XYZ file of C-alpha atoms in Angstrom:
674
model
C 44.918 -53.676 -41.331
C 42.596 -50.969 -40.041
C 44.167 -47.914 -38.456
C 42.964 -46.599 -35.099
C 43.306 -42.879 -34.476
C 42.987 -41.467 -30.979
C 40.769 -38.413 -30.438
C 41.777 -36.966 -27.043
C 39.039 -35.995 -24.550
C 38.364 -32.356 -23.821
C 38.193 -31.764 -20.105
C 35.395 -29.321 -19.332
C 36.028 -27.785 -15.952
C 32.938 -25.616 -15.819
C 29.282 -25.775 -16.720
C 29.002 -22.065 -17.479
C 26.809 -21.950 -20.575
C 27.885 -18.432 -21.466
C 31.606 -19.204 -21.212
C 32.178 -22.991 -21.361
C 35.975 -22.642 -21.739
C 36.512 -20.405 -18.717
C 39.515 -21.395 -16.599
C 37.958 -20.128 -13.349
C 35.482 -22.251 -11.429
C 32.526 -20.489 -9.854
C 32.551 -21.565 -6.221
C 29.971 -21.225 -3.435
C 30.295 -22.110 0.238
C 27.695 -23.635 2.557
C 27.513 -23.139 6.341
C 24.967 -24.536 8.807
C 24.442 -24.729 12.566
C 21.597 -26.704 14.130
C 20.712 -24.461 17.128
C 20.383 -20.769 17.993
C 22.717 -20.872 21.014
C 25.492 -18.298 21.452
C 28.182 -20.948 21.019
C 26.642 -22.134 17.766
C 26.245 -18.537 16.582
C 29.997 -18.040 17.002
C 30.606 -21.188 14.937
C 28.109 -19.964 12.346
C 29.872 -16.619 11.874
C 33.262 -18.318 11.845
C 32.176 -20.694 9.053
C 30.925 -17.816 6.890
C 34.099 -15.770 7.392
C 36.389 -18.752 6.841
C 34.825 -19.946 3.561
C 34.576 -16.430 2.175
C 38.327 -15.932 2.668
C 39.145 -19.521 1.655
C 37.384 -19.271 -1.718
C 38.694 -15.779 -2.480
C 42.272 -16.891 -1.741
C 42.268 -19.291 -4.708
C 43.185 -17.533 -7.971
C 41.478 -20.230 -10.054
C 38.176 -19.841 -8.179
C 35.536 -17.149 -8.556
C 33.640 -16.410 -5.334
C 29.851 -16.531 -5.784
C 28.268 -16.599 -2.326
C 28.164 -18.386 1.034
C 24.730 -19.977 1.501
C 23.651 -20.431 5.115
C 21.073 -22.086 7.376
C 20.942 -21.086 11.033
C 19.207 -23.062 13.780
C 18.052 -25.838 11.408
C 18.718 -29.573 11.713
C 20.504 -31.361 8.883
C 18.386 -34.520 9.107
C 15.976 -33.137 6.498
C 16.049 -30.549 3.708
C 12.458 -29.363 4.269
C 13.233 -26.265 6.359
C 16.720 -25.528 4.986
C 15.919 -22.585 2.731
C 19.573 -21.642 2.186
C 20.450 -25.202 1.141
C 17.504 -25.415 -1.275
C 18.418 -22.046 -2.826
C 22.030 -23.192 -3.312
C 20.987 -26.439 -5.041
C 18.535 -24.550 -7.257
C 21.219 -22.042 -8.324
C 23.636 -24.903 -9.038
C 21.095 -26.715 -11.215
C 20.530 -23.459 -13.137
C 24.223 -23.408 -14.047
C 25.346 -20.574 -11.763
C 27.727 -22.680 -9.606
C 30.502 -25.119 -10.576
C 31.761 -26.147 -7.130
C 30.244 -26.255 -3.623
C 32.601 -26.166 -0.644
C 31.485 -27.081 2.873
C 33.057 -28.068 6.167
C 32.017 -31.730 6.326
C 29.473 -34.282 5.161
C 27.473 -33.741 8.375
C 27.151 -29.999 7.580
C 25.858 -30.862 4.097
C 23.274 -33.398 5.362
C 22.810 -35.902 8.178
C 20.490 -38.047 6.104
C 22.179 -40.658 3.893
C 19.383 -40.685 1.313
C 19.313 -36.872 1.049
C 23.110 -36.718 0.670
C 23.363 -39.293 -2.130
C 20.269 -38.038 -3.987
C 21.474 -34.429 -3.972
C 25.072 -35.258 -4.963
C 23.953 -37.472 -7.871
C 21.599 -34.748 -9.065
C 24.455 -32.206 -8.972
C 26.843 -34.560 -10.806
C 24.362 -34.816 -13.673
C 24.690 -31.028 -14.060
C 28.496 -31.230 -13.772
C 28.539 -29.587 -10.318
C 31.136 -30.898 -7.861
C 31.125 -30.831 -4.056
C 34.167 -30.667 -1.790
C 34.024 -31.718 1.883
C 37.067 -30.209 3.537
C 37.210 -32.196 6.778
C 37.038 -35.605 5.037
C 38.935 -34.333 1.938
C 36.308 -35.818 -0.387
C 35.746 -34.621 -3.964
C 32.531 -35.967 -5.464
C 34.036 -36.256 -8.987
C 36.625 -38.653 -7.554
C 35.930 -42.330 -8.317
C 35.832 -43.193 -4.630
C 33.866 -40.087 -3.695
C 30.392 -41.627 -3.640
C 31.539 -44.626 -1.587
C 33.198 -42.374 0.977
C 30.171 -40.063 1.088
C 27.881 -43.053 1.685
C 30.024 -44.177 4.596
C 30.399 -40.698 6.090
C 26.688 -39.878 5.627
C 25.750 -43.084 7.427
C 28.095 -42.145 10.256
C 26.576 -38.632 10.393
C 23.070 -40.120 10.422
C 23.948 -42.439 13.293
C 25.492 -39.498 15.106
C 22.175 -37.647 14.703
C 20.363 -40.668 16.084
C 22.661 -40.673 19.108
C 22.180 -36.921 19.642
C 18.403 -37.323 19.325
C 18.345 -40.152 21.865
C 20.482 -38.165 24.296
C 18.254 -35.108 23.861
C 15.127 -37.210 24.372
C 16.589 -38.765 27.508
C 17.460 -35.305 28.839
C 13.950 -33.967 28.197
C 12.321 -36.976 29.839
C 14.642 -36.634 32.818
C 13.631 -32.958 33.104
C 9.960 -33.957 32.893
C 10.452 -36.563 35.610
C 12.076 -33.906 37.800
C 9.109 -31.570 37.210
C 10.990 -29.009 35.098
C 8.573 -27.211 32.765
C 9.591 -25.923 29.335
C 7.331 -23.394 27.579
C 7.598 -21.773 24.093
C 7.264 -18.250 25.508
C 7.267 -16.525 22.102
C 3.991 -18.271 21.177
C 2.481 -18.714 24.640
C -0.109 -16.231 25.880
C -0.051 -15.008 29.473
C 3.463 -15.834 30.698
C 7.023 -14.571 30.262
C 10.322 -16.187 31.185
C 11.513 -14.809 34.518
C 15.110 -14.047 35.552
C 15.358 -17.455 37.241
C 13.966 -19.232 34.169
C 10.540 -19.851 35.713
C 7.143 -18.728 34.407
C 6.097 -15.175 35.338
C 2.596 -13.793 34.683
C 2.342 -11.132 31.976
C -0.552 -9.082 33.391
C -1.546 -7.504 30.076
C -1.795 -10.878 28.352
C -3.347 -12.462 31.455
C -6.313 -10.083 31.157
C -6.869 -11.348 27.624
C -6.800 -14.969 28.854
C -9.390 -14.153 31.537
C -11.528 -12.403 28.906
C -11.488 -15.531 26.714
C -12.610 -17.699 29.648
C -15.325 -15.184 30.605
C -16.672 -14.928 27.039
C -16.891 -18.712 26.804
C -18.835 -18.955 30.061
C -21.145 -16.185 28.835
C -22.191 -18.489 26.016
C -19.806 -17.551 23.205
C -18.348 -20.364 21.095
C -14.586 -20.637 20.361
C -15.290 -19.508 16.807
C -17.355 -16.570 18.058
C -14.591 -15.555 20.495
C -12.033 -15.747 17.669
C -14.175 -13.421 15.528
C -14.551 -10.922 18.387
C -10.791 -10.791 19.066
C -10.019 -10.485 15.349
C -12.466 -7.583 14.982
C -10.807 -5.822 17.933
C -7.406 -6.138 16.166
C -5.894 -8.004 19.114
C -2.784 -9.936 17.978
C -2.854 -13.722 18.349
C -0.241 -15.653 20.414
C 1.777 -16.100 17.214
C 1.633 -12.293 16.663
C -0.767 -12.761 13.757
C -3.852 -10.688 12.940
C -6.270 -13.608 12.587
C -7.560 -15.684 15.497
C -8.839 -19.219 14.863
C -11.114 -21.438 16.943
C -8.396 -24.086 17.480
C -6.220 -21.476 19.222
C -9.118 -20.498 21.514
C -9.787 -24.168 22.347
C -6.109 -24.693 23.161
C -6.176 -21.763 25.611
C -9.408 -22.989 27.213
C -8.004 -26.514 27.708
C -4.450 -25.657 28.802
C -3.854 -26.602 32.440
C -0.896 -24.199 32.700
C -3.360 -21.342 33.250
C -4.296 -22.822 36.667
C -0.649 -23.145 37.742
C -0.218 -26.822 36.795
C 1.666 -28.472 33.941
C 1.202 -31.779 32.117
C 4.554 -32.849 30.669
C 5.223 -35.045 27.619
C 1.889 -34.454 25.917
C 3.624 -35.503 22.701
C 6.893 -37.131 21.674
C 9.140 -37.438 18.603
C 8.517 -40.580 16.552
C 11.298 -40.262 13.940
C 14.527 -38.343 14.499
C 14.972 -37.821 10.743
C 11.547 -36.302 9.985
C 11.056 -34.913 13.532
C 7.424 -36.082 13.324
C 5.527 -35.538 16.572
C 2.776 -37.793 17.918
C 0.247 -37.192 20.672
C 1.198 -39.270 23.698
C -1.509 -41.893 24.176
C 0.366 -43.877 26.800
C 3.418 -44.881 24.748
C 5.749 -42.913 27.057
C 5.240 -41.770 30.678
C 3.551 -38.452 31.424
C 4.116 -36.264 34.478
C 1.616 -33.858 36.044
C 3.165 -31.031 38.079
C 0.762 -29.277 40.461
C 1.145 -25.690 41.725
C 4.256 -25.127 39.628
C 3.677 -21.416 38.959
C 1.242 -18.572 39.593
C -2.200 -19.260 38.053
C -4.120 -16.843 35.822
C -7.596 -18.366 36.250
C -9.027 -20.216 39.230
C -9.328 -23.993 39.270
C -13.084 -23.624 39.719
C -13.403 -21.560 36.543
C -11.151 -23.972 34.638
C -13.234 -26.959 35.788
C -16.416 -25.115 34.818
C -15.053 -24.454 31.320
C -14.072 -28.123 30.824
C -17.519 -29.284 31.937
C -19.208 -26.749 29.680
C -17.105 -27.848 26.690
C -18.062 -31.494 27.237
C -21.711 -30.519 27.566
C -21.685 -28.494 24.360
C -19.912 -31.271 22.464
C -22.797 -33.535 23.419
C -25.363 -31.119 21.976
C -25.216 -31.409 18.150
C -26.321 -28.402 16.149
C -25.239 -25.879 18.785
C -22.939 -24.000 16.461
C -21.467 -20.512 16.497
C -22.816 -18.651 19.530
C -21.868 -15.167 18.404
C -25.297 -13.564 18.911
C -27.118 -13.412 22.219
C -29.685 -16.093 21.297
C -27.387 -18.298 19.186
C -27.354 -21.834 20.552
C -29.703 -20.870 23.393
C -33.171 -21.767 22.007
C -34.013 -25.471 21.775
C -37.087 -26.872 20.027
C -38.888 -29.198 22.451
C -40.706 -30.950 19.595
C -37.865 -32.107 17.335
C -34.743 -31.361 19.415
C -33.192 -28.950 16.893
C -31.745 -25.566 17.767
C -33.340 -22.336 16.631
C -31.474 -20.268 14.063
C -31.641 -16.667 12.926
C -33.775 -16.072 9.820
C -34.357 -12.869 7.870
C -37.750 -12.144 6.387
C -37.953 -9.684 3.454
C -34.149 -9.265 3.309
C -32.627 -6.160 1.706
C -35.863 -4.215 1.980
C -37.335 -1.732 4.426
C -39.632 -4.509 5.659
C -36.696 -6.701 6.711
C -37.419 -8.558 9.921
C -35.277 -10.925 12.003
C -36.966 -13.942 13.588
C -35.698 -17.097 15.300
C -36.983 -20.324 13.810
C -36.392 -24.041 14.422
C -33.653 -25.288 12.075
C -35.493 -28.607 11.718
C -38.841 -27.053 10.822
C -38.556 -27.843 7.102
C -36.470 -30.969 7.515
C -38.246 -34.061 6.192
C -37.445 -35.907 9.402
C -39.184 -33.171 11.441
C -42.001 -32.244 9.077
C -44.526 -32.154 11.931
C -42.599 -29.521 13.934
C -44.974 -26.666 14.827
C -42.879 -24.772 17.361
C -43.418 -21.465 15.541
C -41.192 -18.384 15.427
C -39.833 -16.048 18.078
C -38.887 -12.371 17.905
C -35.870 -11.280 19.939
C -37.812 -8.520 21.701
C -40.428 -11.069 22.815
C -37.694 -13.335 24.214
C -36.301 -10.396 26.172
C -39.734 -9.619 27.626
C -40.279 -13.261 28.566
C -36.855 -13.305 30.243
C -37.809 -10.301 32.389
C -41.022 -12.087 33.423
C -39.178 -15.347 34.223
C -36.454 -13.605 36.257
C -38.989 -11.660 38.298
C -40.761 -14.914 39.136
C -37.420 -16.401 40.143
C -36.643 -13.409 42.364
C -39.875 -13.954 44.300
C -38.446 -17.276 45.515
C -34.851 -16.025 45.821
C -34.919 -15.953 49.632
C -35.787 -19.649 49.893
C -33.257 -20.473 47.163
C -30.455 -18.649 48.967
C -31.352 -20.327 52.272
C -30.668 -23.735 50.759
C -27.331 -22.602 49.305
C -25.239 -23.533 52.362
C -26.914 -26.929 52.673
C -26.232 -27.634 49.005
C -22.589 -26.602 49.354
C -22.020 -28.836 52.393
C -23.554 -31.954 50.860
C -23.775 -32.006 47.079
C -20.472 -30.229 46.341
C -18.320 -31.820 49.076
C -15.200 -33.422 47.525
C -13.082 -34.065 50.641
C -13.630 -37.843 50.618
C -12.957 -38.079 46.895
C -9.762 -36.042 47.281
C -8.466 -38.410 49.984
C -9.149 -41.461 47.814
C -7.461 -39.774 44.856
C -4.344 -38.973 46.926
C -4.083 -42.604 48.066
C -4.441 -43.816 44.469
C -1.692 -41.477 43.246
C 0.670 -42.787 45.943
C -0.120 -46.396 44.997
C 0.367 -45.624 41.284
C 3.771 -44.058 42.003
C 4.941 -47.182 43.853
C 3.615 -49.446 41.092
C 5.248 -47.350 38.368
C 8.586 -47.468 40.210
C 8.400 -51.275 40.470
C 7.551 -51.551 36.763
C 10.471 -49.276 35.867
C 12.869 -51.421 37.911
C 11.662 -54.604 36.242
C 11.866 -53.097 32.754
C 15.473 -52.052 33.457
C 16.359 -55.610 34.529
C 16.502 -55.055 38.304
C 14.958 -57.904 40.367
C 11.809 -57.117 42.327
C 12.008 -57.251 46.101
C 8.382 -58.413 46.235
C 8.795 -61.551 44.149
C 6.305 -64.168 45.285
C 6.914 -67.001 42.866
C 5.616 -65.439 39.701
C 7.858 -65.362 36.692
C 9.310 -62.045 35.653
C 6.742 -61.575 32.857
C 3.776 -62.597 34.973
C 4.789 -60.264 37.775
C 5.217 -57.371 35.364
C 1.792 -58.049 33.831
C 0.219 -58.150 37.290
C 1.770 -54.775 38.114
C 0.571 -53.378 34.801
C -3.012 -54.525 35.455
C -2.832 -53.036 38.942
C -1.591 -49.726 37.555
C -4.254 -49.602 34.819
C -7.050 -50.292 37.315
C -5.784 -47.557 39.624
C -5.423 -45.186 36.680
C -8.988 -45.901 35.542
C -10.340 -45.263 39.034
C -8.291 -42.070 39.311
C -9.718 -40.851 36.001
C -13.247 -41.492 37.301
C -12.447 -39.567 40.479
C -10.919 -36.711 38.484
C -14.064 -36.421 36.360
C -16.332 -36.565 39.417
C -14.291 -33.974 41.317
C -14.096 -31.719 38.266
C -17.853 -32.035 37.742
C -18.585 -31.139 41.380
C -16.163 -28.208 41.319
C -17.693 -26.963 38.057
C -21.242 -27.243 39.379
C -20.209 -25.462 42.559
C -18.678 -22.621 40.527
C -21.808 -22.497 38.369
C -24.074 -22.401 41.415
C -21.873 -19.761 43.058
C -22.113 -17.570 39.969
C -25.878 -18.112 39.828
C -26.392 -17.258 43.509
C -24.102 -14.217 43.271
C -26.166 -12.854 40.393
C -29.340 -13.401 42.407
C -27.881 -11.600 45.429
C -26.916 -8.600 43.301
C -30.497 -8.241 42.049
C -32.186 -6.521 44.993
C -35.286 -5.360 43.115
C -37.566 -6.470 40.315
C -36.092 -6.417 36.811
C -37.579 -3.672 34.648
C -35.522 -3.926 31.472
C -33.602 -6.682 29.748
C -29.983 -7.011 30.914
C -27.624 -9.086 28.743
C -25.159 -9.671 31.617
C -27.987 -10.999 33.774
C -29.121 -13.170 30.862
C -25.630 -14.670 30.446
C -25.236 -15.252 34.180
C -28.604 -16.895 34.876
C -29.985 -18.625 31.772
C -28.620 -21.818 30.276
C -31.116 -22.232 27.420
C -34.787 -22.062 26.410
C -37.135 -24.891 25.433
C -39.869 -23.890 23.011
C -42.965 -26.113 22.985
C -45.006 -23.458 21.170
C -44.929 -19.641 20.888
C -47.155 -19.534 23.983
C -45.218 -22.189 25.922
C -41.566 -21.225 26.398
C -39.570 -22.799 29.252
C -36.526 -20.996 30.691
C -33.884 -23.441 31.979
C -31.673 -21.603 34.479
C -28.096 -22.507 35.365
C -29.122 -24.040 38.685
C -31.435 -26.454 36.844
C -34.700 -24.699 37.714
C -37.342 -24.305 35.003
C -39.952 -21.546 34.583
C -42.719 -21.539 31.976
C -43.796 -18.261 30.357
C -46.960 -17.798 28.274
C -46.731 -14.389 26.640
C -50.397 -14.313 25.592
C -51.505 -14.808 29.204
C -49.086 -12.164 30.396
C -50.546 -9.708 27.878
C -53.969 -10.091 29.467
C -52.552 -9.256 32.898
C -50.942 -6.023 31.771
C -52.639 -2.802 32.961
C -54.167 -0.489 30.313
C -52.116 2.337 28.863
C -52.063 5.614 30.746
C -52.766 8.955 29.090
C -49.073 9.784 29.302
C -48.097 6.533 27.585
C -50.670 7.053 24.826
C -49.388 10.574 24.205
C -45.778 9.358 24.084
C -46.676 6.543 21.673
C -48.496 8.943 19.348
C -45.562 11.346 19.365
C -42.956 8.659 18.719
C -45.115 7.163 15.989
C -45.375 10.571 14.308
C -41.572 10.706 14.370
C -41.517 7.494 12.325
C -40.412 5.101 15.090
C -41.399 1.434 14.698
C -43.655 -0.471 17.105
C -40.719 -2.518 18.408
C -38.543 0.545 19.032
C -41.399 2.336 20.823
C -42.002 -0.733 22.982
C -38.305 -0.978 23.812
C -38.097 2.708 24.688
C -41.234 2.769 26.866
C -40.812 -0.793 28.207
C -44.085 -1.899 26.627
C -44.918 -4.983 24.562
C -44.710 -4.454 20.833
C -48.183 -5.973 20.410
C -49.709 -3.517 22.871
C -48.134 -0.557 21.053
C -49.311 -1.878 17.692
C -52.865 -2.505 18.910
C -53.106 1.017 20.297
C -51.811 2.617 17.087
C -54.160 0.635 14.853
C -57.194 1.279 17.058
C -56.349 4.981 17.169
C -56.110 5.032 13.380
C -59.580 3.457 13.060
C -61.036 6.107 15.361
C -59.310 8.843 13.387
C -60.725 7.575 10.105
C -64.205 7.659 11.655
C -63.722 11.241 12.827
C -64.940 12.860 9.603
C -67.563 15.618 9.430
C -70.683 15.229 7.314
C -69.322 17.488 4.590
C -66.368 15.109 4.130
C -63.882 17.282 5.972
C -61.458 15.334 8.206
C -61.203 16.601 11.761
C -58.235 14.468 12.902
C -55.119 13.185 11.140
C -55.712 9.639 9.856
C -52.335 8.510 11.230
C -51.555 10.200 14.526
C -54.947 11.643 15.541
C -53.717 15.217 15.710
C -56.411 17.843 15.084
C -56.227 19.235 11.546
C -56.265 22.917 10.634
C -57.841 23.517 7.201
C -56.976 26.590 5.133
C -59.941 28.186 3.295
C -59.630 27.965 -0.480
C -57.189 25.047 -0.371
C -57.726 21.309 -0.692
C -58.974 19.695 2.495
C -56.299 17.939 4.567
C -56.346 14.279 5.561
C -52.917 14.129 7.218
C -51.133 16.652 9.385
C -47.724 16.125 7.725
C -45.908 14.337 4.910
C -44.524 11.880 7.465
C -48.017 10.801 8.537
C -49.117 10.544 4.903
C -46.144 8.296 4.040
C -46.684 6.206 7.154
C -50.360 5.633 6.275
C -49.584 4.639 2.678
C -46.846 2.271 3.847
C -49.309 0.621 6.196
C -52.039 0.334 3.548
C -49.835 -0.529 0.599
C -52.687 -2.441 -1.064
C -54.110 0.861 -2.302
C -50.919 1.420 -4.263
C -51.285 -2.017 -5.833
C -54.784 -1.199 -7.057
C -56.811 -3.143 -4.484
C -59.385 -0.898 -2.825
C -57.994 2.278 -4.361
C -59.185 5.628 -3.098
C -61.997 6.376 -5.652
C -64.258 9.366 -6.337
C -67.666 9.859 -7.984
C -67.520 12.383 -10.868
C -70.298 13.759 -13.149
C -69.563 13.633 -16.904
C -69.536 17.171 -18.377
C -71.132 15.951 -21.626
C -73.899 13.475 -20.772
C -74.382 14.252 -17.081
C -73.968 10.623 -16.027
C -72.140 9.868 -12.774
C -69.127 7.521 -12.966
C -66.446 6.254 -10.545
C -62.796 7.152 -11.124
C -59.462 7.037 -9.282
C -58.513 10.647 -8.613
C -60.380 13.791 -9.691
C -58.761 14.671 -13.032
C -61.244 12.895 -15.359
C -64.145 15.016 -16.723
C -65.763 12.613 -19.197
C -67.089 9.119 -18.801
C -65.933 8.019 -22.278
C -64.051 9.020 -25.393
C -67.356 9.599 -27.183
C -68.483 12.182 -24.654
C -65.088 13.833 -24.860
C -65.359 14.120 -28.694
C -68.941 15.341 -28.657
C -68.220 17.944 -26.041
C -65.249 19.206 -28.018
C -67.277 19.321 -31.208
C -65.136 16.680 -32.876
C -66.353 13.704 -34.889
C -64.747 10.317 -34.676
C -64.921 6.901 -33.231
C -65.395 6.726 -29.514
C -63.872 4.199 -27.193
C -64.351 3.341 -23.534
C-alpha cells in the first residue's frame, strides 16, 4: 500500500522580496474626505492622526505611511492621487497591509472596490476595513465587501440625488452659485452675493471693447497673453474659448441663467449641456452689472454676424477680416512680396484669387497706406452730410429702435409660461388639475406641453428681435457719437475712428473700393480720380521731399509724414531724377546730383562727381539695379594704346583692345586672344 506523507504549508505573512521571512507586516493607512468644508477637514485630520497612532501601537506592524485624498469623491478613482499612489506602492511590494476606516472610505463604486482588492490579493496585499471588521484574506471577505460596496454605492446615489434636489431648489429660488476662483470680474461679498472686482471688471470691459473694435476672440487672446495678463484660471496663456465664454456670459449684465448643465451619472460625475432635459431659470437684475445690456446685445449680434461670414478669421491686424472681394466673395489676406529682403513689401490680396473656383477674380491688390488714404476721403465725404444724418437720428430712435410693444408682449408670454409650467409640474407630481375639461391626464399634459413650447418659441423670436434692435441702437449710437466728435475734416488716418465707423470694405477693383459704414451707408472711392483732383506740390513740399529722400526715407514714409500720396511722392522723385540726369554740361561735367538734385561742387584735379554723397550714390544704384546685373551698364569709349582703335569698355581701366595689342606693345611675342 502506498504511503502518503504530509508536507505542511509555509505561511508567508509578507510579500517583502528583500526579507520574505520577516515577522513584521508593513502597514499603510488610507484617509479620505469628499469635501473641503471645515467639518470634513476636522474629520480628515482626525483620521490621519488616528491611523498613525493605531498602526504604530501594534508591535507586529511596521508603519509605512498614511495616504490621503482631501475633497475628492470616492465614486471614482480618476482624481484620487493619494489612492492611486498607495495602490502603486502596494503592487511594487512596499506594503503588506492597508488599513482604512470603512469600505465607503476605500471606494463608493462596487466595481472599483472589487477590481482593486482582487488586484491586491494577487500581490499578496491584504486590506482591513475597521468599521465592518472585514479582512480581505478571509474567505467571506469578498462577499462582505461586495455587499458593503453596493450599500456605499447606493448611499452615494442617495447623496447625489439629495444634492441635485437642493441645487435645483436653489435655482428655482433664484440663488446664484459662482466659482469665484475661476470667474473674472466678481468676488464673493460678506453676505455671499456677487461683488464687482473693479480691477478685473476693467479687463472684462477691455475684452468687450476690443471685440467691438473688430478683434477676433483669438486675436484678443493673443493680445492679453502678450501683455502678461493672467487668465481667469491664473494661467499665463489665454485661449479663444475663454474669451468667447466671457463675451457670451449673461452674468456680466447683472443676470444669471441657472442650470446650464446637469450631472448625468453620479459615479462618473459626467456633465451634459442642458438642452431642455431639466428646467432652467433666468434671474434678472440679480447683481451689479459690469457691461451695459446694449453693449452685451451688440456683442451677441456681432458674433452671430461674424459666424455667418466664412473666411473671416483672426482679426488681429487693422485690416484683417475687413476687406471683402466683391467679385468672388472671399476675404482679403495679408501677403508679403520679396520676404526677408530689403525689398519686402506687404500687400492685401483676395484669398480666392488663385483658387480654381475663382480663377476669374481680378480684384487686384491693395496697399495699407492707400486704404488709409481712401478712408480719409470717404470719412470727409460722410462728414459733409453729417448734419442731415444727425437730424434723422431722433426719428430713427423713435421708430426703428422702439421695443416697448415687444417688451409688453414678452412680459405677457413669460407670465403665461410660468402658469403653464406650474400646471405641468402639478400634473407630473400626480396632483389633479383644477382646469380639467374632459381630457385624459395624458392628453391634458400634452396640450399644456404644446402650449408651453409655442409660447417658448414666440418668446425666443421676441428675444432675438429685441436683442437685434437694442444692438442696432447701440451700434447707431456709437456711430453718431463718433460723428459728433469729429467737428472738422479728417487730415490723417485715425485707427479709433476707423474702428468706430467702418464695418468693412468691398473691393470691385483697385479703382472701385466701397466703404460700408456701421450705419449701413456706402461710399465709393476711386483713388485714381482723387489723384487727379489733388493740387500740385508747393515749393516747400518739394524741398521737404528732396531732403527726406536724401536721408534715405522711402516714398511711403515720406507720404505718411507729409500727408501726401505715395504715388505723388514717387512721381516727383523720379521726374526730378530725370531732370538731374539731363543737367550735364557739354564737357561731361554734372551740375546737379543725379539723385537729389543738389548742386555739385567739383574739386580741381579730382574725378568729376555725379552724386553729392555716398547715400545718394547707393540710392541711385538701388533704383537702377539693372546696371549691376549687366543690362545697360555704364560704359566708356577708350582708345587702344597700341593700334589707336577706339573700343567700348565697362570702366576706364582697360588700355588695349585685345591681347595681341597688349603683347605687341609690351614687346612680347605670343598668341593673342580677344
